[in-house]
């Protein structure tokens, strides 16, 4: 399941975004809402021994009536592609398939990888970097300025998440965020400026992250849109392998 732990740890006080179902003293159902700019993502789960009892339907109905989902431009429900119960639920809502993301894990499988360019380095984000990061998001992910700005406003407050600037010879050339998940480091929001792509910056950045995580005994994971073949080829050439797939469905009743 994709539970976005850093967001769960940094919920605003009194925000009604998480919904729980208990059967006696046992937590048997959970649903979370994740506001991301103008969009809302939804993810949840039910204990395997308590499925087909309407638990998730009740959680969904409670969430829809509590949160004003119509206030969001898009509402996306996220489910593992391998989950029959998850795909069955989104189908029952009439949600329409939107896109897929691959979750990839780095493997030390003997691939010969070019050493990182020593002129490429990572540093912590400062407030003065926000405009650069927004511009990179607009270029790389086709985000609106408002959406990107809202995301970074939340990101800088999240526990366990490290937004980083990629520099080459002291000049900003990209950005990436790392999330510590205990036994693993996750890479999110990785983008390099279009003007310097194809120069090995992306590869050097990835290998810097892998080297740091290896030194700390952590696995390295990332997510990539299935419809982004260029990024997928880069990650595979650096030793990342697809482990599982997450599917996203748009809930049209919110419009």
Short mmCIF file of C-alpha atoms in Angstrom, two decimals:
data_model
loop_
_atom_site.label_atom_id
_atom_site.label_comp_id
_atom_site.label_asym_id
_atom_site.label_seq_id
_atom_site.Cartn_x
_atom_site.Cartn_y
_atom_site.Cartn_z
CA UNK A 1 0.00 0.00 0.00
CA UNK A 2 1.07 3.55 -0.67
CA UNK A 3 0.38 5.28 2.66
CA UNK A 4 2.54 8.43 2.36
CA UNK A 5 3.99 8.15 5.85
CA UNK A 6 5.62 11.58 5.87
CA UNK A 7 2.23 13.21 5.23
CA UNK A 8 0.54 11.07 7.88
CA UNK A 9 3.15 12.17 10.42
CA UNK A 10 2.62 15.84 9.60
CA UNK A 11 -1.15 16.23 9.53
CA UNK A 12 -2.45 19.72 10.39
CA UNK A 13 -4.00 19.95 13.84
CA UNK A 14 -7.75 19.20 13.77
CA UNK A 15 -7.66 18.28 10.05
CA UNK A 16 -10.22 15.54 9.35
CA UNK A 17 -8.25 13.58 6.77
CA UNK A 18 -7.89 10.12 8.33
CA UNK A 19 -10.74 7.68 8.97
CA UNK A 20 -10.60 4.51 11.06
CA UNK A 21 -12.82 1.49 11.62
CA UNK A 22 -12.43 -0.73 14.68
CA UNK A 23 -13.97 -4.14 15.23
CA UNK A 24 -13.78 -4.34 19.02
CA UNK A 25 -10.19 -3.42 19.84
CA UNK A 26 -8.86 -4.35 16.39
CA UNK A 27 -8.18 -1.73 13.73
CA UNK A 28 -9.84 -3.32 10.70
CA UNK A 29 -10.11 -0.43 8.25
CA UNK A 30 -8.31 2.79 7.37
CA UNK A 31 -8.83 5.46 4.72
CA UNK A 32 -6.67 8.56 4.19
CA UNK A 33 -7.16 11.72 2.15
CA UNK A 34 -4.07 13.44 0.78
CA UNK A 35 -4.55 17.01 -0.51
CA UNK A 36 -1.87 17.70 -3.14
CA UNK A 37 -2.28 21.17 -4.57
CA UNK A 38 -5.57 21.29 -6.46
CA UNK A 39 -5.89 17.50 -6.37
CA UNK A 40 -6.92 14.97 -3.74
CA UNK A 41 -5.57 11.43 -3.51
CA UNK A 42 -7.35 8.66 -1.62
CA UNK A 43 -5.83 5.45 -0.33
CA UNK A 44 -6.93 2.90 2.24
CA UNK A 45 -7.13 -0.72 3.30
CA UNK A 46 -9.18 -3.31 5.16
CA UNK A 47 -7.89 -6.16 7.30
CA UNK A 48 -8.01 -9.34 5.14
CA UNK A 49 -10.13 -11.19 7.71
CA UNK A 50 -12.81 -8.47 7.70
CA UNK A 51 -13.36 -7.84 4.01
CA UNK A 52 -16.75 -8.00 2.26
CA UNK A 53 -18.47 -6.51 5.31
CA UNK A 54 -18.90 -2.99 3.91
CA UNK A 55 -16.13 -1.52 6.07
CA UNK A 56 -14.36 0.37 3.30
CA UNK A 57 -17.63 1.55 1.77
CA UNK A 58 -18.59 3.04 5.14
CA UNK A 59 -15.18 4.72 5.46
CA UNK A 60 -15.48 6.12 1.94
CA UNK A 61 -18.97 7.49 2.58
CA UNK A 62 -17.80 9.10 5.81
CA UNK A 63 -14.81 10.69 4.06
CA UNK A 64 -16.90 12.01 1.16
CA UNK A 65 -19.42 13.59 3.52
CA UNK A 66 -16.72 15.04 5.80
CA UNK A 67 -14.42 16.48 3.12
CA UNK A 68 -15.68 18.75 0.36
CA UNK A 69 -14.30 16.65 -2.49
CA UNK A 70 -15.99 18.92 -5.04
CA UNK A 71 -13.52 21.64 -4.03
CA UNK A 72 -10.69 19.72 -5.73
CA UNK A 73 -9.89 19.77 -9.42
CA UNK A 74 -9.27 16.03 -9.41
CA UNK A 75 -9.94 13.20 -6.96
CA UNK A 76 -7.76 10.15 -7.55
CA UNK A 77 -8.19 6.78 -5.86
CA UNK A 78 -4.97 4.79 -5.61
CA UNK A 79 -4.81 1.00 -5.49
CA UNK A 80 -2.09 -1.59 -6.09
CA UNK A 81 -2.62 -3.08 -9.55
CA UNK A 82 -2.45 -6.55 -8.00
CA UNK A 83 -5.29 -5.88 -5.53
CA UNK A 84 -8.52 -7.47 -6.76
CA UNK A 85 -10.48 -5.92 -3.88
CA UNK A 86 -9.04 -2.47 -4.58
CA UNK A 87 -9.76 -2.50 -8.29
CA UNK A 88 -13.21 -3.94 -7.59
CA UNK A 89 -14.03 -1.07 -5.22
CA UNK A 90 -12.98 1.71 -7.60
CA UNK A 91 -14.98 0.02 -10.35
CA UNK A 92 -18.06 0.04 -8.11
CA UNK A 93 -17.72 3.84 -7.84
CA UNK A 94 -17.57 4.26 -11.59
CA UNK A 95 -14.06 5.72 -11.30
CA UNK A 96 -12.14 5.93 -14.57
CA UNK A 97 -8.57 4.68 -15.00
CA UNK A 98 -6.16 7.62 -15.16
CA UNK A 99 -2.55 6.40 -15.05
CA UNK A 100 -0.12 3.94 -13.49
CA UNK A 101 3.10 4.36 -11.57
CA UNK A 102 5.85 1.78 -11.21
CA UNK A 103 7.53 1.38 -7.84
CA UNK A 104 11.16 0.48 -8.48
CA UNK A 105 13.89 -0.80 -6.16
CA UNK A 106 17.63 -0.52 -6.66
CA UNK A 107 19.51 -3.83 -6.91
CA UNK A 108 23.25 -4.37 -6.81
CA UNK A 109 23.15 -6.75 -9.75
CA UNK A 110 26.55 -6.12 -11.21
CA UNK A 111 25.51 -3.41 -13.67
CA UNK A 112 28.44 -1.20 -14.61
CA UNK A 113 27.33 2.33 -13.76
CA UNK A 114 29.28 5.46 -14.62
CA UNK A 115 30.66 7.03 -11.39
CA UNK A 116 28.94 10.25 -10.32
CA UNK A 117 30.25 13.48 -11.81
CA UNK A 118 32.21 15.07 -8.92
CA UNK A 119 30.87 18.48 -9.90
CA UNK A 120 27.29 17.32 -9.12
CA UNK A 121 26.19 17.55 -5.50
CA UNK A 122 23.05 17.63 -3.37
CA UNK A 123 22.24 20.23 -0.74
CA UNK A 124 19.30 21.04 1.50
CA UNK A 125 16.61 23.35 0.16
CA UNK A 126 16.49 26.93 1.41
CA UNK A 127 13.60 29.37 1.13
CA UNK A 128 15.44 31.19 -1.66
CA UNK A 129 15.27 27.97 -3.74
CA UNK A 130 11.47 27.73 -3.86
CA UNK A 131 11.07 29.74 -7.06
CA UNK A 132 13.66 27.56 -8.82
CA UNK A 133 11.89 24.40 -7.64
CA UNK A 134 8.51 25.68 -8.80
CA UNK A 135 9.96 26.51 -12.23
CA UNK A 136 11.48 23.01 -12.51
CA UNK A 137 8.13 21.44 -11.58
CA UNK A 138 6.32 23.55 -14.17
CA UNK A 139 8.78 22.45 -16.83
CA UNK A 140 9.22 18.81 -15.83
CA UNK A 141 5.78 17.85 -14.53
CA UNK A 142 3.55 20.43 -16.27
CA UNK A 143 2.29 21.73 -12.91
CA UNK A 144 0.71 25.12 -12.47
CA UNK A 145 2.68 27.59 -10.39
CA UNK A 146 -0.06 27.66 -7.73
CA UNK A 147 -0.16 23.88 -7.43
CA UNK A 148 3.60 23.55 -7.10
CA UNK A 149 3.81 26.37 -4.54
CA UNK A 150 1.12 24.76 -2.39
CA UNK A 151 2.88 21.41 -2.47
CA UNK A 152 6.20 22.92 -1.32
CA UNK A 153 4.47 24.83 1.44
CA UNK A 154 3.36 21.45 2.85
CA UNK A 155 6.53 19.56 1.94
CA UNK A 156 8.81 21.81 3.97
CA UNK A 157 6.77 20.95 7.07
CA UNK A 158 6.69 17.18 6.60
CA UNK A 159 8.64 15.02 9.02
CA UNK A 160 11.10 12.58 7.51
CA UNK A 161 11.15 14.25 4.08
CA UNK A 162 14.27 15.96 2.71
CA UNK A 163 13.73 18.30 -0.24
CA UNK A 164 17.09 18.74 -1.97
CA UNK A 165 18.59 20.91 -4.70
CA UNK A 166 20.81 19.32 -7.35
CA UNK A 167 23.77 21.54 -8.18
CA UNK A 168 26.52 21.32 -10.77
CA UNK A 169 29.48 23.58 -10.13
CA UNK A 170 27.33 25.61 -7.74
CA UNK A 171 24.47 26.18 -10.20
CA UNK A 172 20.98 24.76 -9.61
CA UNK A 173 20.22 22.13 -12.26
CA UNK A 174 17.49 20.03 -10.63
CA UNK A 175 15.58 19.01 -7.53
CA UNK A 176 14.60 15.85 -5.70
CA UNK A 177 12.97 14.82 -2.41
CA UNK A 178 14.02 11.89 -0.23
CA UNK A 179 11.78 10.24 2.32
CA UNK A 180 13.16 8.04 5.11
CA UNK A 181 10.89 5.03 5.56
CA UNK A 182 12.99 3.30 8.22
CA UNK A 183 14.53 0.45 6.23
CA UNK A 184 14.36 2.28 2.92
CA UNK A 185 14.89 5.64 1.25
CA UNK A 186 12.28 6.77 -1.29
CA UNK A 187 13.02 9.16 -4.15
CA UNK A 188 10.21 11.55 -5.14
CA UNK A 189 9.76 14.56 -7.41
CA UNK A 190 13.07 14.08 -9.23
CA UNK A 191 13.56 16.44 -12.18
CA UNK A 192 16.48 17.99 -14.05
CA UNK A 193 16.21 21.23 -15.99
CA UNK A 194 15.49 20.61 -19.67
CA UNK A 195 18.42 22.80 -20.73
CA UNK A 196 20.95 20.42 -19.14
CA UNK A 197 19.36 17.03 -19.75
CA UNK A 198 21.41 14.37 -21.49
CA UNK A 199 24.59 15.45 -19.70
CA UNK A 200 24.66 12.72 -17.04
CA UNK A 201 23.25 14.87 -14.23
CA UNK A 202 20.31 12.57 -13.57
CA UNK A 203 22.52 9.50 -13.45
CA UNK A 204 25.04 11.19 -11.13
CA UNK A 205 22.25 12.32 -8.80
CA UNK A 206 20.78 8.83 -8.58
CA UNK A 207 24.13 7.24 -7.82
CA UNK A 208 24.88 9.83 -5.14
CA UNK A 209 21.59 8.91 -3.44
CA UNK A 210 22.26 5.18 -3.81
CA UNK A 211 25.77 5.54 -2.34
CA UNK A 212 24.47 7.46 0.68
CA UNK A 213 21.68 4.95 1.31
CA UNK A 214 24.04 1.97 0.97
CA UNK A 215 26.37 3.49 3.55
CA UNK A 216 23.40 3.64 5.94
CA UNK A 217 22.26 0.09 5.12
CA UNK A 218 19.04 1.21 3.45
CA UNK A 219 17.27 0.08 0.31
CA UNK A 220 16.47 2.71 -2.33
CA UNK A 221 13.04 3.00 -3.95
CA UNK A 222 11.45 5.39 -6.41
CA UNK A 223 8.25 5.89 -8.36
CA UNK A 224 7.96 6.66 -12.05
CA UNK A 225 4.97 7.13 -14.31
CA UNK A 226 4.50 4.11 -16.56
CA UNK A 227 3.98 6.59 -19.41
CA UNK A 228 7.48 8.08 -18.96
CA UNK A 229 9.75 5.74 -20.98
CA UNK A 230 12.79 8.06 -20.91
CA UNK A 231 12.86 8.15 -17.09
CA UNK A 232 12.16 4.42 -16.92
CA UNK A 233 15.15 3.65 -19.16
CA UNK A 234 17.39 5.89 -17.04
CA UNK A 235 16.36 4.18 -13.81
CA UNK A 236 16.77 0.70 -15.26
CA UNK A 237 20.23 1.56 -16.59
CA UNK A 238 21.20 2.64 -13.05
CA UNK A 239 20.12 -0.69 -11.52
CA UNK A 240 16.48 -0.06 -10.54
CA UNK A 241 13.92 -2.80 -11.20
CA UNK A 242 10.13 -2.61 -11.28
CA UNK A 243 8.73 -4.37 -8.20
CA UNK A 244 5.06 -3.40 -8.28
CA UNK A 245 2.54 -1.12 -9.92
CA UNK A 246 0.12 1.42 -8.47
CA UNK A 247 -2.97 2.36 -10.48
CA UNK A 248 -4.83 5.67 -10.19
CA UNK A 249 -8.53 6.14 -10.98
CA UNK A 250 -10.37 9.45 -11.23
CA UNK A 251 -13.57 9.80 -9.22
CA UNK A 252 -15.82 11.71 -11.59
CA UNK A 253 -18.77 12.12 -9.20
CA UNK A 254 -16.83 14.88 -7.45
CA UNK A 255 -17.18 17.17 -10.48
#
